[in-house]
Short mmCIF file of C-alpha atoms and ligand atoms in Angstrom, two decimals:
data_model
loop_
_atom_site.label_atom_id
_atom_site.label_comp_id
_atom_site.label_asym_id
_atom_site.label_seq_id
_atom_site.Cartn_x
_atom_site.Cartn_y
_atom_site.Cartn_z
CA UNK A 1 0.00 0.00 0.00
CA UNK A 2 1.48 3.34 -1.04
CA UNK A 3 1.65 6.09 1.57
CA UNK A 4 1.79 8.99 -0.85
CA UNK A 5 1.53 9.69 -4.58
CA UNK A 6 4.30 11.93 -5.93
CA UNK A 7 3.52 13.61 -9.20
CA UNK A 8 5.70 14.99 -11.99
CA UNK A 9 3.85 17.46 -14.25
CA UNK A 10 5.03 17.65 -17.84
CA UNK A 11 3.88 20.69 -19.82
CA UNK A 12 3.27 23.81 -17.71
CA UNK A 13 1.02 25.61 -20.21
CA UNK A 14 -2.53 26.93 -20.09
CA UNK A 15 -4.31 23.99 -18.53
CA UNK A 16 -1.67 22.96 -16.01
CA UNK A 17 -2.93 25.26 -13.24
CA UNK A 18 -6.32 23.52 -13.24
CA UNK A 19 -4.75 20.08 -13.65
CA UNK A 20 -2.68 20.67 -10.50
CA UNK A 21 -5.73 21.32 -8.28
CA UNK A 22 -6.51 17.73 -7.28
CA UNK A 23 -2.91 16.81 -6.49
CA UNK A 24 -2.58 19.94 -4.34
CA UNK A 25 -5.90 19.30 -2.57
CA UNK A 26 -5.33 15.62 -1.71
CA UNK A 27 -3.73 15.00 1.68
CA UNK A 28 -1.70 12.12 0.29
CA UNK A 29 -0.28 13.54 -2.92
CA UNK A 30 2.37 16.11 -3.81
CA UNK A 31 3.70 17.66 -6.99
CA UNK A 32 7.42 16.95 -6.62
CA UNK A 33 8.68 17.86 -10.11
CA UNK A 34 7.69 19.89 -13.15
CA UNK A 35 9.04 19.86 -16.67
CA UNK A 36 8.63 22.27 -19.57
CA UNK A 37 10.95 23.10 -22.43
CA UNK A 38 10.22 26.72 -21.46
CA UNK A 39 12.32 27.10 -18.28
CA UNK A 40 10.62 30.31 -17.10
CA UNK A 41 7.19 28.77 -17.36
CA UNK A 42 8.30 25.64 -15.48
CA UNK A 43 9.91 27.71 -12.69
CA UNK A 44 6.82 29.87 -12.33
CA UNK A 45 4.56 26.84 -11.93
CA UNK A 46 6.99 25.15 -9.53
CA UNK A 47 6.95 28.23 -7.32
CA UNK A 48 3.16 28.47 -7.42
CA UNK A 49 2.82 24.81 -6.47
CA UNK A 50 5.07 24.90 -3.43
CA UNK A 51 8.59 24.42 -4.75
CA UNK A 52 8.79 21.35 -7.00
CA UNK A 53 12.06 20.48 -8.78
CA UNK A 54 12.31 22.02 -12.24
CA UNK A 55 13.42 20.21 -15.39
CA UNK A 56 13.55 21.36 -18.98
CA UNK A 57 14.40 17.87 -20.29
CA UNK A 58 11.74 15.21 -20.04
CA UNK A 59 14.33 12.41 -19.66
CA UNK A 60 15.68 14.06 -16.51
CA UNK A 61 12.22 14.11 -14.96
CA UNK A 62 11.87 10.41 -15.80
CA UNK A 63 15.18 9.71 -14.04
CA UNK A 64 13.91 11.38 -10.86
CA UNK A 65 13.27 8.46 -8.46
CA UNK A 66 10.83 10.50 -6.38
CA UNK A 67 8.35 10.79 -9.27
CA UNK A 68 5.68 8.03 -9.11
CA UNK A 69 3.21 9.44 -11.64
CA UNK A 70 3.86 11.47 -14.76
CA UNK A 71 1.01 13.78 -15.77
CA UNK A 72 1.40 14.61 -19.46
CA UNK A 73 0.02 18.02 -20.51
CA UNK A 74 1.98 18.67 -23.68
CA UNK A 75 0.78 19.24 -27.27
CA UNK A 76 -0.74 16.14 -28.87
CA UNK A 77 2.14 15.26 -31.20
CA UNK A 78 4.34 14.73 -28.14
CA UNK A 79 1.89 12.58 -26.16
CA UNK A 80 2.62 9.07 -27.48
CA UNK A 81 6.43 9.22 -27.23
CA UNK A 82 6.30 10.75 -23.74
CA UNK A 83 3.69 8.30 -22.45
CA UNK A 84 5.63 5.28 -23.78
CA UNK A 85 8.91 6.56 -22.30
CA UNK A 86 7.30 7.27 -18.92
CA UNK A 87 5.68 3.81 -18.74
CA UNK A 88 8.98 2.18 -19.76
CA UNK A 89 10.71 4.16 -17.00
CA UNK A 90 8.33 2.48 -14.51
CA UNK A 91 6.08 5.47 -13.91
CA UNK A 92 2.28 5.51 -13.80
CA UNK A 93 0.88 7.90 -16.40
CA UNK A 94 -2.00 10.35 -16.65
CA UNK A 95 -2.35 11.46 -20.25
CA UNK A 96 -4.50 14.45 -21.20
CA UNK A 97 -7.21 13.98 -23.80
CA UNK A 98 -7.14 13.36 -26.69
CA UNK A 99 -4.58 10.71 -25.73
CA UNK A 100 -2.93 10.63 -29.15
CA UNK A 101 -3.51 11.78 -32.72
CA UNK A 102 -4.18 8.30 -34.11
CA UNK A 103 -5.22 4.83 -32.97
CA UNK A 104 -1.85 3.53 -34.10
CA UNK A 105 -0.08 5.92 -31.74
CA UNK A 106 -2.48 5.03 -28.93
CA UNK A 107 -1.74 1.34 -29.44
CA UNK A 108 1.99 1.94 -28.82
CA UNK A 109 0.99 3.52 -25.49
CA UNK A 110 -1.38 0.67 -24.60
CA UNK A 111 1.35 -1.88 -25.43
CA UNK A 112 3.82 -0.03 -23.21
CA UNK A 113 1.26 0.01 -20.37
CA UNK A 114 0.71 -3.75 -20.73
CA UNK A 115 4.43 -4.52 -20.86
CA UNK A 116 5.28 -2.30 -17.90
CA UNK A 117 2.32 -3.26 -15.71
CA UNK A 118 2.01 0.42 -14.77
CA UNK A 119 -1.28 2.34 -14.59
CA UNK A 120 -2.35 4.41 -17.59
CA UNK A 121 -5.33 6.71 -17.35
CA UNK A 122 -6.51 9.10 -20.01
CA UNK A 123 -7.76 12.29 -18.40
CA UNK A 124 -11.05 13.73 -19.68
CA UNK A 125 -12.50 16.31 -17.29
CA UNK A 126 -16.15 16.55 -18.48
CA UNK A 127 -16.80 13.12 -17.02
CA UNK A 128 -15.84 14.50 -13.58
CA UNK A 129 -18.02 17.64 -13.87
CA UNK A 130 -20.69 17.42 -11.14
CA UNK A 131 -23.72 18.25 -13.38
CA UNK A 132 -22.60 15.59 -15.88
CA UNK A 133 -22.14 13.07 -13.07
CA UNK A 134 -25.63 13.93 -11.79
CA UNK A 135 -27.07 13.43 -15.28
CA UNK A 136 -25.38 10.04 -15.54
CA UNK A 137 -26.64 9.05 -12.08
CA UNK A 138 -30.23 10.05 -12.96
CA UNK A 139 -30.12 8.22 -16.30
CA UNK A 140 -28.69 5.08 -14.68
CA UNK A 141 -31.47 5.23 -12.08
CA UNK A 142 -34.10 5.26 -14.84
CA UNK A 143 -35.19 8.88 -14.35
CA UNK A 144 -35.96 9.36 -18.07
CA UNK A 145 -36.74 5.73 -18.86
CA UNK A 146 -34.54 4.30 -21.62
CA UNK A 147 -32.24 7.02 -23.03
CA UNK A 148 -32.82 7.26 -26.78
CA UNK A 149 -31.31 10.55 -27.96
CA UNK A 150 -28.55 12.95 -26.97
CA UNK A 151 -27.94 16.43 -28.32
CA UNK A 152 -24.86 18.48 -27.44
CA UNK A 153 -24.15 22.08 -28.30
CA UNK A 154 -20.90 24.00 -27.97
CA UNK A 155 -21.38 27.76 -28.15
CA UNK A 156 -18.30 29.96 -28.52
CA UNK A 157 -18.27 33.70 -27.98
CA UNK A 158 -16.25 36.90 -28.26
CA UNK A 159 -12.58 35.96 -28.09
CA UNK A 160 -11.55 39.04 -26.09
CA UNK A 161 -13.42 37.79 -22.99
CA UNK A 162 -12.46 35.01 -20.57
CA UNK A 163 -9.05 33.44 -20.11
CA UNK A 164 -5.91 34.86 -21.60
CA UNK A 165 -4.69 32.12 -23.94
CA UNK A 166 -1.12 32.53 -25.28
CA UNK A 167 -0.79 32.41 -29.07
CA UNK A 168 1.68 29.51 -28.55
CA UNK A 169 -1.15 27.51 -26.97
CA UNK A 170 -3.23 27.93 -30.13
CA UNK A 171 -0.38 27.57 -32.67
CA UNK A 172 -0.01 23.78 -32.37
CA UNK A 173 -3.78 23.32 -32.20
CA UNK A 174 -4.37 24.84 -35.61
CA UNK A 175 -1.56 22.72 -37.06
CA UNK A 176 -3.40 19.55 -37.99
CA UNK A 177 -0.21 17.45 -37.94
CA UNK A 178 0.50 18.47 -34.37
CA UNK A 179 -3.08 18.51 -33.09
CA UNK A 180 -4.30 15.39 -34.91
CA UNK A 181 -7.44 17.14 -36.18
CA UNK A 182 -9.30 20.40 -35.68
CA UNK A 183 -8.98 22.41 -32.47
CA UNK A 184 -12.73 22.18 -31.99
CA UNK A 185 -13.99 19.00 -33.61
CA UNK A 186 -11.03 16.84 -32.54
CA UNK A 187 -9.43 18.51 -29.52
CA UNK A 188 -12.52 19.88 -27.78
CA UNK A 189 -14.59 17.20 -29.48
CA UNK A 190 -13.04 14.46 -27.39
CA UNK A 191 -15.03 15.76 -24.40
CA UNK A 192 -18.30 15.81 -26.34
CA UNK A 193 -17.78 12.37 -27.89
CA UNK A 194 -17.01 11.04 -24.41
CA UNK A 195 -20.24 12.58 -23.05
CA UNK A 196 -22.20 11.03 -25.93
CA UNK A 197 -20.75 7.65 -24.99
CA UNK A 198 -21.21 8.15 -21.25
CA UNK A 199 -24.84 9.31 -21.29
CA UNK A 200 -26.22 6.76 -23.77
CA UNK A 201 -25.16 3.25 -22.78
CA UNK A 202 -24.59 1.86 -26.29
CA UNK A 203 -21.73 1.67 -28.77
CA UNK A 204 -21.52 4.35 -31.47
CA UNK A 205 -21.79 2.59 -34.83
CA UNK A 206 -21.82 5.23 -37.61
CA UNK A 207 -20.98 8.91 -37.86
CA UNK A 208 -21.62 11.78 -40.25
CA UNK A 209 -20.08 15.24 -39.97
CA UNK A 210 -20.15 18.63 -41.69
CA UNK A 211 -17.20 20.79 -40.67
CA UNK A 212 -16.56 24.24 -42.08
CA UNK A 213 -13.10 25.77 -41.54
CA UNK A 214 -13.43 29.49 -40.73
CA UNK A 215 -10.43 31.78 -41.12
CA UNK A 216 -9.99 34.09 -38.10
CA UNK A 217 -6.65 35.73 -38.93
CA UNK A 218 -3.42 35.18 -40.85
CA UNK A 219 -2.60 31.85 -39.22
CA UNK A 220 -5.72 31.31 -37.18
CA UNK A 221 -8.43 28.88 -38.11
CA UNK A 222 -11.36 27.44 -36.31
CA UNK A 223 -13.12 24.27 -37.43
CA UNK A 224 -16.66 25.46 -37.16
CA UNK A 225 -19.50 25.80 -37.60
CA UNK A 226 -19.77 22.05 -37.42
CA UNK A 227 -22.49 19.47 -37.09
CA UNK A 228 -21.74 15.86 -36.19
CA UNK A 229 -24.44 13.19 -36.00
CA UNK A 230 -24.25 9.54 -35.16
CA UNK A 231 -26.23 6.39 -34.67
CA UNK A 232 -25.73 3.90 -31.86
CA UNK A 233 -25.70 0.15 -32.46
CA UNK A 234 -28.67 -2.08 -31.61
CA UNK A 235 -32.24 -1.46 -30.52
CA UNK A 236 -34.11 0.71 -29.76
CA UNK A 237 -32.95 3.12 -32.48
CA UNK A 238 -30.80 5.76 -30.77
CA UNK A 239 -29.12 8.76 -32.32
CA UNK A 240 -27.11 11.75 -31.24
CA UNK A 241 -25.81 15.05 -32.54
CA UNK A 242 -23.27 17.71 -31.62
CA UNK A 243 -23.29 21.20 -33.00
CA UNK A 244 -20.50 23.76 -32.73
CA UNK A 245 -21.22 27.40 -33.33
CA UNK A 246 -19.16 30.53 -32.60
CA UNK A 247 -21.02 33.80 -32.13
CA UNK A 248 -17.98 36.05 -32.31
CA UNK A 249 -19.85 39.16 -31.21
CA UNK A 250 -21.55 37.50 -28.24
CA UNK A 251 -20.35 37.75 -24.67
CA UNK A 252 -20.04 34.37 -22.93
CA UNK A 253 -19.52 34.81 -19.23
CA UNK A 254 -16.59 32.55 -18.45
CA UNK A 255 -13.62 32.45 -16.11
CA UNK A 256 -12.01 30.05 -18.60
CA UNK A 257 -12.38 29.53 -22.37
CA UNK A 258 -15.10 31.68 -23.92
CA UNK A 259 -17.44 28.86 -24.77
CA UNK A 260 -20.03 26.75 -23.04
CA UNK A 261 -21.49 23.30 -23.59
CA UNK A 262 -25.10 22.24 -23.12
CA UNK A 263 -26.60 18.76 -23.32
CA UNK A 264 -30.13 17.44 -23.77
CA UNK A 265 -30.94 13.75 -23.32
CA UNK A 266 -34.34 12.35 -24.24
CA UNK A 267 -35.54 9.07 -22.82
CA UNK A 268 -38.66 7.00 -23.34
CA UNK A 269 -40.21 8.68 -20.28
CA UNK A 270 -38.54 12.03 -19.77
CA UNK A 271 -35.95 14.62 -20.72
CA UNK A 272 -32.79 15.78 -18.97
CA UNK A 273 -30.88 19.01 -19.60
CA UNK A 274 -27.38 19.98 -18.48
CA UNK A 275 -27.28 23.72 -18.95
CA UNK A 276 -23.64 24.64 -18.50
CA UNK A 277 -20.07 23.47 -18.30
CA UNK A 278 -16.99 25.59 -19.11
CA UNK A 279 -18.80 28.95 -19.02
CA UNK A 280 -21.94 30.46 -17.54
CA UNK A 281 -24.00 31.09 -20.63
CA UNK A 282 -27.41 30.42 -19.05
CA UNK A 283 -28.75 31.20 -15.60
CA UNK A 284 -30.91 28.07 -15.50
CA UNK A 285 -30.19 25.41 -12.86
CA UNK A 286 -27.29 23.28 -14.04
CA UNK A 287 -29.45 20.13 -14.33
CA UNK A 288 -33.19 19.98 -15.08
CA UNK A 289 -35.30 16.83 -15.27
CA UNK A 290 -38.72 16.63 -16.93
CA UNK A 291 -40.93 13.63 -16.23
CA UNK A 292 -44.63 12.92 -15.80
CA UNK A 293 -45.55 16.53 -16.59
CA UNK A 294 -43.33 17.84 -13.77
CA UNK A 295 -40.03 19.69 -13.92
CA UNK A 296 -37.38 19.16 -11.26
CA UNK A 297 -34.37 21.47 -11.06
CA UNK A 298 -31.07 20.72 -9.36
CA UNK A 299 -29.63 23.92 -7.92
CA UNK A 300 -27.06 22.64 -5.51
CA UNK A 301 -24.38 21.08 -7.70
CA UNK A 302 -20.82 22.36 -8.00
CA UNK A 303 -20.79 24.14 -11.35
CA UNK A 304 -17.29 25.60 -11.45
CA UNK A 305 -15.58 23.95 -14.42
CA UNK A 306 -12.29 23.94 -12.48
CA UNK A 307 -13.79 21.50 -10.00
CA UNK A 308 -13.96 18.80 -12.70
CA UNK A 309 -10.15 18.94 -12.90
CA UNK A 310 -9.87 18.85 -9.11
CA UNK A 311 -12.14 15.78 -8.96
CA UNK A 312 -10.14 14.07 -11.70
CA UNK A 313 -6.89 14.61 -9.80
CA UNK A 314 -8.39 13.38 -6.53
CA UNK A 315 -9.74 10.30 -8.30
CA UNK A 316 -6.35 9.41 -9.75
CA UNK A 317 -4.66 9.65 -6.36
CA UNK A 318 -7.42 7.62 -4.66
CA UNK A 319 -7.30 5.00 -7.40
CA UNK A 320 -3.55 4.58 -7.10
CA UNK A 321 -3.76 4.38 -3.31
CA UNK A 322 -6.58 1.83 -3.52
CA UNK A 323 -4.97 -0.16 -6.35
CA UNK A 324 -7.85 0.31 -8.82
CA UNK A 325 -7.86 1.47 -12.46
CA UNK A 326 -8.98 5.10 -12.78
CA UNK A 327 -11.13 6.23 -15.73
CA UNK A 328 -10.58 6.50 -18.60
CA UNK A 329 -8.85 3.18 -19.14
CA UNK A 330 -7.11 2.52 -22.45
CA UNK A 331 -9.97 0.55 -24.03
CA UNK A 332 -12.56 3.28 -23.29
CA UNK A 333 -10.26 6.06 -24.47
CA UNK A 334 -9.63 4.10 -27.68
CA UNK A 335 -13.36 3.99 -28.46
CA UNK A 336 -13.76 7.72 -27.92
CA UNK A 337 -10.71 8.41 -30.07
CA UNK A 338 -12.13 6.19 -32.84
CA UNK A 339 -15.38 8.22 -32.66
CA UNK A 340 -13.43 11.50 -33.02
CA UNK A 341 -11.44 10.12 -35.94
CA UNK A 342 -14.60 8.86 -37.65
CA UNK A 343 -16.09 12.37 -37.46
CA UNK A 344 -12.92 13.88 -38.95
CA UNK A 345 -12.87 11.36 -41.77
CA UNK A 346 -16.56 11.86 -42.50
CA UNK A 347 -16.15 15.65 -42.78
CA UNK A 348 -13.06 15.31 -44.98
CA UNK A 349 -14.60 12.74 -47.32
CA UNK A 350 -18.22 13.92 -47.29
CA UNK A 351 -19.70 10.55 -46.41
CA UNK A 352 -20.95 8.49 -43.50
CA UNK A 353 -18.16 6.58 -41.73
CA UNK A 354 -18.54 3.49 -39.55
CA UNK A 355 -16.44 3.00 -36.47
CA UNK A 356 -15.73 -0.53 -37.70
CA UNK A 357 -14.02 0.99 -40.74
CA UNK A 358 -11.84 3.29 -38.61
CA UNK A 359 -10.95 0.49 -36.20
CA UNK A 360 -10.06 -1.88 -39.06
CA UNK A 361 -7.46 0.47 -40.50
CA UNK A 362 -5.12 0.82 -37.51
N1 LIG B 401 -9.35 18.91 -20.26
C1 LIG B 401 -9.45 20.07 -20.87
O1 LIG B 401 -10.49 20.64 -20.86
C2 LIG B 401 -8.24 20.64 -21.53
C3 LIG B 401 -8.16 22.02 -21.76
C4 LIG B 401 -7.00 22.51 -22.35
C5 LIG B 401 -6.00 21.66 -22.74
N2 LIG B 401 -6.14 20.32 -22.55
C6 LIG B 401 -5.11 19.37 -23.01
O2 LIG B 401 -3.93 19.58 -22.23
C7 LIG B 401 -2.78 19.46 -23.06
C8 LIG B 401 -2.01 20.78 -23.02
O3 LIG B 401 -2.83 21.84 -23.48
P1 LIG B 401 -2.50 23.39 -23.10
O4 LIG B 401 -3.67 24.16 -23.56
O5 LIG B 401 -2.06 23.50 -21.69
O6 LIG B 401 -1.27 23.64 -24.10
P2 LIG B 401 -0.17 24.78 -24.00
O7 LIG B 401 0.40 24.93 -25.35
O8 LIG B 401 -0.70 25.97 -23.30
O9 LIG B 401 0.93 24.12 -23.05
C9 LIG B 401 1.76 23.06 -23.46
C10 LIG B 401 3.09 23.19 -22.72
O10 LIG B 401 3.90 22.08 -23.08
C11 LIG B 401 5.25 22.54 -23.23
N3 LIG B 401 5.96 21.58 -24.06
C12 LIG B 401 5.90 21.41 -25.40
N4 LIG B 401 6.68 20.38 -25.79
C13 LIG B 401 7.25 19.88 -24.66
C14 LIG B 401 8.14 18.82 -24.39
N5 LIG B 401 8.60 18.03 -25.38
N6 LIG B 401 8.50 18.58 -23.12
C15 LIG B 401 8.04 19.37 -22.11
N7 LIG B 401 7.20 20.40 -22.29
C16 LIG B 401 6.81 20.65 -23.56
C17 LIG B 401 5.08 23.92 -23.84
O11 LIG B 401 6.25 24.73 -23.64
C18 LIG B 401 3.86 24.46 -23.09
O12 LIG B 401 4.21 25.16 -21.92
C19 LIG B 401 -3.31 19.05 -24.43
O13 LIG B 401 -3.37 17.65 -24.49
C20 LIG B 401 -4.71 19.61 -24.46
O14 LIG B 401 -5.61 18.96 -25.33
C21 LIG B 401 -7.22 19.82 -21.95
#
């Protein structure tokens, strides 16, 4: 039984402050090392997190015997090589979504995890967001009968509001080779595809997507508006859709990215809405349930998006202390990645794509 979980954070960019919250809140975990190729950024984070050792070379962090878990928060093209090296160095690994750019890359990571016997978890924070967890709990308890349809909507707003995001944090995202797909439909999409899989308990079978690439500046692109639809396998017939729209003149109240996500799930006996996530677009209660002609609102859930990161960090530490696999495990992450890749292929080729086809070509 481990007494304490000692974490090495790799990549001290935009999201690392939120990713650190759980490790700093848990009584039995500590951030002992940080690594970033940008030395100033790494030193700043180390100071803010209580004086962790600072590395600018990933290999030196791996050689640090005090590091038990490596949390990888680097751009996507770096993920697979770093995750494999960390597992081979005997470390447990938390890998930010999307885990890799391709299934082939992900399989090298899954092989390394199997060979090393170390824990690999892919971190996706929407699944830890309290309103989403409440929705899942209500659906599992039969609150809307059998879930038969899910609709997600991502609404972006005026870019001058919200978080300050460094141009360097966007540069690799709009480079499809480095990101693995579009910054919205692949990178952000991983969250939405995961929600579609979490809230409807069935496998996604076929996907169709329209994605328009909008030019925002000299080197800035955004892959939206976009509309992705899919059908789940089996009976009853179940379908889902996700729409992305940016209203560039609209204010989205947000402490973080200037966008918000809303979800609507219909069942055979009721409807469930989750009215917010990253931002605070609507004032409605975060979760609303309609059934038998009555509406029930849930007002008392933690709605700060940052808390989903905190919960994810706490869960990883608890899982490692208890010797259980934390979510997402490799097999689940692989299905969500296949879903994201199917959407990208559908948009590029203008046709419906089956997940079987994507999975067969790895
Ligand atoms: N869960 C979420 O909601 C969420 C939100 C934002 C980002 N992310 C994910 O987190 C990861 C990082 O995103 P970000 O927005 O913080 O990116 P970012 O560009 O702001 O930060 C990445 C950091 O990695 C460093 N880096 C690059 N190559 C490196 C290397 N080889 N070794 C060490 N450091 C290196 C960069 O200097 C930079 O500081 C991505 O996987 C992204 O998809 C998740």
